[in-house]
Coordinates of C-alpha atoms in Angstrom, one line a residue:
Chain A
X110 CA 266.6 200.8 175.7
X111 CA 264.6 204.2 174.2
X112 CA 262.0 202.7 172.7
X113 CA 260.7 201.1 175.9
X114 CA 260.7 204.0 177.7
X115 CA 258.4 205.7 176.0
X116 CA 255.0 206.4 177.3
X117 CA 252.7 206.0 174.5
X118 CA 254.5 202.5 173.0
X119 CA 254.2 200.8 175.8
X120 CA 250.4 201.2 175.6
X121 CA 249.9 200.0 172.7
X122 CA 252.1 196.7 172.2
X123 CA 253.8 194.6 168.7
X124 CA 251.1 192.6 167.5
X125 CA 250.7 191.3 164.2
X126 CA 248.3 189.4 163.5
X127 CA 248.1 187.2 159.1
X128 CA 244.6 187.5 157.6
X129 CA 243.0 185.2 155.6
X130 CA 242.3 185.2 152.0
X131 CA 239.0 186.6 151.2
X132 CA 237.1 184.0 148.7
X133 CA 233.5 185.4 148.0
X134 CA 232.2 181.1 147.9
X135 CA 228.7 180.4 146.9
X136 CA 228.2 176.1 146.9
X137 CA 226.6 174.9 144.1
X138 CA 223.4 173.3 145.6
X139 CA 220.3 172.6 144.4
X140 CA 217.1 172.5 147.2
X141 CA 216.5 168.6 145.9
X142 CA 213.1 169.6 144.6
X143 CA 211.3 166.5 144.0
X144 CA 210.3 164.7 141.0
X145 CA 206.7 165.1 139.5
X146 CA 206.1 161.6 140.1
X147 CA 207.3 161.5 143.3
X148 CA 204.5 162.2 146.4
X149 CA 206.1 165.9 146.4
X150 CA 208.4 165.4 149.7
X151 CA 212.1 166.9 149.5
X152 CA 215.3 166.3 150.5
X153 CA 218.2 168.7 150.8
X154 CA 221.1 167.4 149.4
X155 CA 224.3 168.5 147.4
X156 CA 225.0 167.9 143.9
X157 CA 227.5 167.3 142.1
Chain B
X202 CA 272.1 193.0 159.9
X203 CA 270.0 196.0 158.2
X204 CA 266.5 194.4 156.9
X205 CA 265.6 195.9 153.5
X206 CA 261.4 196.0 152.8
X207 CA 259.8 194.5 150.2
X208 CA 259.0 197.9 148.3
X209 CA 255.5 197.0 147.2
X210 CA 254.1 197.1 150.4
X211 CA 251.0 198.7 151.5
X212 CA 250.2 200.6 154.6
X213 CA 246.5 202.1 155.5
X214 CA 244.4 202.7 158.3
X215 CA 242.4 199.2 159.2
X216 CA 240.6 199.7 162.6
X217 CA 239.9 203.3 164.5
X218 CA 239.6 202.6 168.1
X219 CA 235.8 203.7 169.2
X220 CA 235.9 207.5 171.1
X221 CA 235.3 205.7 174.6
X222 CA 237.5 202.7 173.9
X223 CA 240.6 203.2 176.4
X224 CA 242.0 199.6 176.2
X225 CA 242.1 199.8 172.4
X226 CA 244.2 201.9 169.4
X227 CA 244.2 202.0 165.9
X228 CA 245.4 198.9 163.8
X229 CA 246.7 199.1 160.4
X230 CA 246.7 197.1 157.8
X231 CA 250.0 195.7 155.4
X232 CA 249.6 194.6 152.2
X233 CA 252.1 192.8 150.0
X234 CA 251.3 191.0 147.5
X235 CA 248.9 188.4 148.4
X236 CA 249.2 189.1 152.1
X237 CA 247.3 191.1 154.6
X238 CA 248.8 191.9 158.3
X239 CA 247.0 194.2 160.5
X240 CA 249.2 195.8 162.8
X241 CA 249.6 197.3 165.7
X242 CA 251.1 201.6 165.6
X243 CA 254.6 200.3 166.8
X244 CA 255.0 197.7 164.2
X245 CA 253.3 200.1 161.6
X246 CA 256.0 203.1 162.9
X247 CA 259.0 200.4 162.1
X248 CA 257.6 199.3 158.7
X249 CA 257.2 203.0 157.7
X250 CA 260.7 204.4 159.3
X251 CA 262.5 201.1 157.3
X252 CA 260.6 202.3 153.9
X253 CA 261.9 205.7 153.8
X254 CA 264.6 204.9 155.0
X255 CA 264.8 203.1 152.7
X256 CA 263.5 205.2 149.4
X257 CA 264.8 209.0 150.9
X258 CA 268.4 206.6 151.6
X259 CA 268.0 208.9 155.1
X260 CA 269.8 207.2 158.1
X261 CA 267.4 204.5 160.2
X262 CA 267.2 206.9 163.1
X263 CA 266.6 210.2 161.6
X264 CA 263.6 207.7 159.5
X265 CA 262.6 206.6 163.5
X266 CA 262.6 210.0 164.7
X267 CA 260.2 211.4 162.2
X268 CA 257.5 209.3 163.0
X269 CA 257.7 208.6 166.9
X270 CA 258.9 211.4 167.8
X271 CA 261.6 209.5 169.7
X272 CA 264.9 209.0 169.4
X273 CA 266.8 205.3 169.0
X274 CA 269.6 204.1 167.5
X275 CA 270.2 202.0 164.5
X276 CA 271.3 198.7 165.9
X277 CA 267.9 199.2 168.6
X278 CA 265.4 199.8 165.6
X279 CA 267.5 196.7 163.4
X280 CA 266.6 194.7 166.3
X281 CA 263.2 195.5 167.2
X282 CA 262.4 195.2 163.3
X283 CA 264.3 191.4 163.0
X284 CA 261.8 190.5 165.9
X285 CA 258.6 192.1 165.1
X286 CA 258.2 192.6 160.9
X287 CA 257.4 189.6 159.7
X288 CA 259.8 187.9 157.6
X289 CA 257.4 187.9 154.9
X290 CA 257.3 191.6 154.1
X291 CA 261.2 191.4 153.7
X292 CA 262.8 191.8 151.0
X293 CA 263.6 188.8 148.6
X294 CA 261.9 186.9 151.0
X295 CA 260.6 183.5 150.3
X296 CA 256.8 184.0 150.7
X297 CA 255.4 181.1 151.7
X298 CA 252.5 179.4 149.3
X299 CA 248.8 181.0 149.1
X300 CA 246.7 179.4 152.1
X301 CA 243.5 178.9 150.1
X302 CA 240.4 177.5 151.4
X303 CA 239.8 174.9 148.7
X304 CA 240.9 171.2 147.6
X305 CA 241.0 172.3 143.6
X306 CA 240.2 175.3 141.9
X307 CA 240.6 176.7 138.6
X308 CA 240.2 180.3 137.4
X309 CA 237.9 181.0 134.5
X310 CA 237.6 184.4 135.0
X311 CA 240.5 186.5 134.9
X312 CA 241.0 189.9 137.0
X313 CA 242.1 192.4 133.9
X314 CA 238.9 191.0 132.2
X315 CA 236.4 191.1 134.8
X316 CA 237.4 194.4 135.8
X317 CA 235.8 196.3 132.6
X318 CA 232.9 193.4 132.9
X319 CA 232.6 195.0 136.2
X320 CA 232.6 198.8 136.1
X321 CA 229.5 199.6 134.6
X322 CA 227.8 197.3 136.9
X323 CA 229.7 199.0 139.8
X324 CA 226.9 201.8 139.5
X325 CA 224.3 199.1 140.8
X326 CA 225.9 200.2 144.1
X327 CA 224.4 203.4 144.0
X328 CA 222.2 203.9 147.6
X329 CA 218.9 204.7 146.4
X330 CA 218.7 203.0 143.3
X331 CA 220.1 199.7 145.5
X332 CA 217.3 200.4 147.9
X333 CA 214.5 200.5 145.4
X334 CA 215.5 197.3 143.2
X335 CA 215.9 195.4 147.1
X336 CA 212.3 196.9 147.7
X337 CA 210.7 195.7 144.1
X338 CA 213.3 192.2 145.2
X339 CA 211.4 191.8 148.4
X340 CA 207.7 193.0 147.0
X341 CA 207.8 190.8 143.8
X342 CA 209.6 188.0 145.6
X343 CA 206.6 187.7 148.6
X344 CA 204.0 188.7 146.5
X345 CA 204.7 185.1 144.6
X346 CA 206.0 183.2 146.8
X347 CA 203.1 180.4 147.1
X348 CA 203.4 179.6 143.6
X349 CA 207.3 179.5 143.5
X350 CA 207.4 177.2 146.8
X351 CA 204.7 175.8 144.5
X352 CA 207.0 174.8 141.5
X353 CA 209.7 172.9 144.0
X354 CA 207.0 170.0 144.4
X355 CA 205.9 169.7 140.5
X356 CA 209.0 169.9 138.4
X357 CA 209.8 170.8 135.6
X358 CA 209.9 168.1 132.3
X359 CA 212.9 166.6 131.7
X360 CA 213.5 168.2 128.9
X361 CA 213.7 171.5 130.6
X362 CA 216.9 170.1 132.7
X363 CA 219.7 171.6 130.5
X364 CA 218.3 175.0 130.5
X365 CA 217.7 174.9 134.4
X366 CA 221.5 173.9 134.8
X367 CA 222.8 176.4 132.5
X368 CA 220.4 179.0 134.3
X369 CA 221.5 178.5 137.9
X370 CA 225.5 178.0 136.1
X371 CA 224.3 182.1 135.1
X372 CA 223.2 182.6 138.5
X373 CA 226.6 181.7 139.9
X374 CA 228.3 183.4 138.0
X375 CA 225.9 186.7 138.4
X376 CA 226.0 185.9 142.4
X377 CA 230.5 186.3 142.2
X378 CA 230.7 188.6 139.5
X379 CA 228.5 190.8 142.6
X380 CA 231.3 191.4 144.4
X381 CA 233.5 191.6 142.1
X382 CA 231.5 195.0 140.6
X383 CA 231.8 196.2 144.9
X384 CA 235.1 196.0 144.8
X385 CA 235.2 198.2 141.8
X386 CA 232.8 200.4 143.9
X387 CA 235.4 201.4 146.2
X388 CA 237.8 201.5 143.4
X389 CA 239.5 198.4 145.6
X390 CA 241.7 195.5 143.4
X391 CA 239.8 191.9 143.1
X392 CA 241.5 188.7 141.6
X393 CA 239.5 186.1 139.4
X394 CA 236.5 184.6 139.5
X395 CA 237.0 180.1 139.7
X396 CA 235.9 177.1 141.1
X397 CA 236.3 175.1 143.5
X398 CA 235.8 172.2 145.9
X399 CA 235.6 173.7 149.4
X400 CA 234.9 171.6 152.8
X401 CA 232.3 169.1 150.2
X402 CA 230.5 171.5 148.0
X403 CA 231.5 172.1 144.9
X404 CA 231.8 176.1 144.9
X405 CA 232.4 179.3 142.9
X406 CA 234.4 182.0 143.7
X407 CA 235.6 185.3 143.9
X408 CA 239.3 186.4 144.9
X409 CA 238.0 189.9 146.9
X410 CA 241.6 189.0 149.3
X411 CA 242.2 193.1 149.2
X412 CA 239.2 194.2 150.1
X413 CA 241.0 194.0 153.9
X414 CA 241.5 197.7 152.4
X415 CA 237.9 198.7 152.8
X416 CA 236.2 200.1 156.0
X417 CA 233.5 197.4 157.7
X418 CA 230.6 198.5 155.8
X419 CA 232.5 198.4 152.3
X420 CA 233.4 195.2 152.9
X421 CA 230.2 194.5 153.7
X422 CA 228.4 195.6 150.7
X423 CA 231.5 193.4 149.0
X424 CA 229.9 190.4 150.8
X425 CA 226.2 191.0 149.7
X426 CA 227.4 192.5 146.5
X427 CA 226.7 188.4 145.4
X428 CA 223.1 188.3 146.9
X429 CA 222.0 192.0 145.2
X430 CA 222.7 191.0 142.3
X431 CA 221.0 187.9 142.4
X432 CA 218.5 189.8 143.7
X433 CA 218.5 191.6 140.8
X434 CA 218.7 188.8 138.6
X435 CA 214.9 187.7 140.3
X436 CA 212.9 190.5 139.8
X437 CA 213.4 189.6 136.3
X438 CA 213.3 185.7 136.1
X439 CA 210.0 186.0 139.4
X440 CA 208.6 189.1 136.4
X441 CA 209.2 186.3 133.7
X442 CA 207.4 183.2 135.4
X443 CA 204.2 184.9 136.4
X444 CA 204.3 186.5 132.9
X445 CA 204.6 183.6 131.2
X446 CA 203.6 181.1 133.9
X447 CA 207.0 179.6 133.3
X448 CA 207.6 176.1 135.6
X449 CA 210.4 176.6 134.9
X450 CA 211.6 180.0 135.7
X451 CA 209.5 179.5 139.3
X452 CA 211.6 176.9 139.5
X453 CA 215.0 179.0 138.9
X454 CA 213.5 181.3 141.5
X455 CA 212.7 178.8 144.0
X456 CA 216.4 177.1 143.7
X457 CA 218.6 180.3 142.8
X458 CA 215.9 181.7 147.1
X459 CA 217.7 178.3 148.6
X460 CA 221.2 179.0 147.7
X461 CA 220.8 183.0 148.7
X462 CA 219.9 181.7 151.9
X463 CA 222.3 178.4 152.1
X464 CA 225.0 181.3 151.0
X465 CA 224.2 183.1 154.3
X466 CA 225.1 180.3 156.4
X467 CA 228.4 182.0 158.4
X468 CA 230.2 178.3 159.8
X469 CA 231.2 177.5 157.1
X470 CA 233.1 180.6 155.0
X471 CA 230.5 181.4 153.2
X472 CA 229.3 184.6 152.9
X473 CA 227.8 184.4 155.9
X474 CA 230.5 183.9 157.6
X475 CA 232.5 186.9 155.9
X476 CA 229.7 188.6 157.2
X477 CA 229.9 188.1 160.2
X478 CA 233.5 189.3 160.5
X479 CA 232.5 192.4 159.0
X480 CA 230.1 193.6 160.7
X481 CA 231.2 192.2 164.2
X482 CA 234.7 193.3 163.5
X483 CA 236.2 190.4 164.3
X484 CA 238.8 188.7 162.6
X485 CA 240.0 185.3 161.9
X486 CA 236.5 184.5 162.8
X487 CA 237.7 180.4 162.5
X488 CA 240.7 180.8 163.9
X489 CA 239.8 182.3 167.3
X490 CA 236.9 179.8 168.4
X491 CA 239.9 178.0 169.9
X492 CA 240.3 180.5 172.1
X493 CA 236.9 180.9 173.2
X494 CA 236.4 177.1 173.7
X495 CA 238.9 177.1 175.6
X496 CA 237.9 180.0 177.3
X497 CA 234.8 177.3 178.3
X498 CA 236.3 174.7 178.8
X499 CA 238.5 176.1 181.3
X500 CA 235.6 177.6 182.8
X501 CA 233.7 174.4 182.8
X502 CA 236.5 171.5 184.3
X503 CA 238.5 174.5 186.4
X504 CA 236.0 177.2 187.5
X505 CA 238.4 180.0 186.0
X506 CA 235.6 182.7 185.2
X507 CA 235.7 184.3 181.0
X508 CA 236.8 187.3 181.2
X509 CA 234.4 189.0 179.2
X510 CA 235.3 192.5 180.7
X511 CA 238.3 191.9 179.0
X512 CA 237.6 190.7 175.9
X513 CA 233.9 191.6 174.5
X514 CA 234.6 189.4 171.5
X515 CA 233.9 186.4 173.5
X516 CA 230.3 187.6 173.7
X517 CA 230.3 186.7 170.2
X518 CA 232.8 184.3 169.9
X519 CA 231.3 181.7 172.4
X520 CA 228.1 181.6 171.0
X521 CA 229.5 181.6 167.8
X522 CA 231.7 178.6 168.3
X523 CA 229.5 176.4 170.4
X524 CA 226.9 176.7 167.2
X525 CA 229.6 175.6 164.7
X526 CA 229.9 172.8 166.9
X527 CA 226.8 171.5 167.2
X528 CA 226.9 172.2 163.2
X529 CA 229.9 170.4 162.1
X530 CA 229.0 167.5 164.7
X531 CA 225.2 167.7 162.3
X532 CA 227.7 167.7 159.3
X533 CA 229.5 164.5 160.7
X534 CA 226.5 162.9 161.7
X535 CA 224.8 163.1 158.0
X536 CA 228.1 161.4 156.8
X537 CA 227.9 158.7 159.7
X538 CA 224.6 157.8 158.2
X539 CA 225.2 158.6 154.5
X540 CA 228.6 155.8 154.5
X541 CA 226.8 153.5 156.7
X542 CA 223.7 153.7 154.2
X543 CA 225.7 153.2 151.0
X544 CA 227.9 150.7 152.6
X545 CA 225.0 148.9 153.2
X546 CA 224.1 149.0 149.4
X547 CA 226.9 147.8 148.2
X548 CA 227.2 144.9 150.9
X549 CA 223.2 144.4 149.0
X550 CA 224.6 144.8 145.8
X551 CA 227.5 142.0 146.3
X552 CA 225.2 139.6 148.5
X553 CA 222.8 139.6 145.2
X554 CA 225.0 138.9 142.5
X555 CA 223.5 135.7 140.7
X556 CA 227.0 134.6 140.4
X557 CA 229.4 133.3 142.7
X558 CA 233.7 133.7 142.6
X559 CA 235.6 136.7 142.8
X560 CA 235.9 136.8 139.2
X561 CA 232.6 135.9 138.2
X562 CA 231.2 138.7 140.3
X563 CA 233.7 141.1 138.5
X564 CA 233.6 140.2 135.2
X565 CA 229.1 140.1 136.4
X566 CA 229.4 143.7 137.9
X567 CA 231.9 145.1 134.8
X568 CA 229.3 143.2 131.7
X569 CA 226.1 144.5 133.8
X570 CA 226.0 147.8 133.4
X571 CA 226.7 147.6 137.6
X572 CA 230.1 149.1 137.7
X573 CA 229.3 153.0 137.4
X574 CA 227.3 151.9 140.7
X575 CA 229.4 149.8 141.9
X576 CA 232.5 152.9 141.5
X577 CA 229.8 155.3 142.6
X578 CA 229.8 153.6 146.0
X579 CA 233.4 153.0 146.4
X580 CA 234.4 156.4 146.1
X581 CA 231.3 158.0 148.0
X582 CA 232.5 155.3 150.5
X583 CA 236.4 156.9 150.2
X584 CA 235.1 160.7 150.7
X585 CA 233.2 160.1 152.9
X586 CA 235.2 158.5 154.9
X587 CA 238.1 161.4 154.6
X588 CA 235.1 163.5 155.4
X589 CA 235.4 162.2 158.5
X590 CA 238.2 161.8 159.2
X591 CA 238.6 165.2 158.8
X592 CA 235.6 166.7 160.6
X593 CA 237.2 164.4 163.4
X594 CA 240.3 166.1 163.3
X595 CA 239.4 169.2 163.3
X596 CA 236.9 169.0 166.0
X597 CA 239.4 167.8 168.1
X598 CA 242.1 170.7 167.2
X599 CA 239.4 173.1 168.1
X600 CA 239.1 171.5 172.1
X601 CA 242.8 171.0 172.0
X602 CA 244.4 173.3 170.4
X603 CA 247.6 172.9 172.0
X604 CA 247.9 169.4 171.2
X605 CA 248.3 169.7 167.7
X606 CA 250.3 172.6 167.8
X607 CA 252.6 170.1 169.3
X608 CA 251.9 167.1 167.4
X609 CA 251.4 165.6 170.2

């Protein structure tokens, strides 16, 4: 085919890539800050 | 049969190769509704050819010659179009449901309201103003950090909890507004703000899918827009905390700082993921992990050399993929631990019931206020088990992509 014989196009092949949807997210988390009556130790946790 | 393309297709330049690069070529972005494709120059020429022919009603071969400087028959052009243009771009094509990363989601604020609200806020993205505000934030936050971190230990009175929760929700909303305002700064369309469930996380989200049309630096600005707005919020909170010695404000500052650091995690699709993708120029990072892991597997099992010379993205993709696997394994082990712990708690609760027999036990649980503890435990077990299966499958897919694709 005439198209395939074109040198410039031969160098640059036909490629298609579908991009993922962009959702910028921030998770609802807290640092698990200890309660006042604990020994102060804390653990990361997810809040629901 | 002649292909007719969707007339709402928009074409823009996506990536221009580095001047010294000999192997790369200019890539183009094709947007149509919610769909985004990165295509090579020949595909872009085909799309332009068809769209122009449709719009101006000129023969295909003439239109093709105009864009490619080459000759081809209409049949040849159509054969290529059918082969290389995604069918979702054809007029009247059935567009598949939009792929989102959420298990479920609800839109809270629609695009039309946000576009008005974000317009004045877009001014905050002035380069010098941003530099000044970020510098003030860093200075104040570092100065007050001892007091801020202390607040995590001392806590707040129970009565302050509703204000704390409301303030945190406001902070999440301001974060998402930051992303939307950055889009407005670059005159880029945006979507809604909403809440959803992503993996195990309840999340706030901003739909900025149209931001693919921006250049890398602009996209990175959109990625950082949320953190930037929260940094501005923290200037006010830190000032208030210091002026009033407010333990509530200090705790807010601590917790917002924690969420800001959490969102930089590049392994899940939080801001850190998009930032890494945009700054490195590697799109669909999670999808491309499979290829990188294949290269590592082939190297380890078959001594196949890793072709970094021809695929420089592997330099980033391989360490990223290995770290992601390690992170997923860590989360999976956390879930497994939680599963064992919760199962043991439920078993112990059932064992210690002061009554015997299934019906008596059920009646006791229901009437003695233990029902919620019981339901919570069962839901936790079901949820953790589902997530464990999900993570195991996900890791297996990354290591054995072919088996998954063929359904074996």
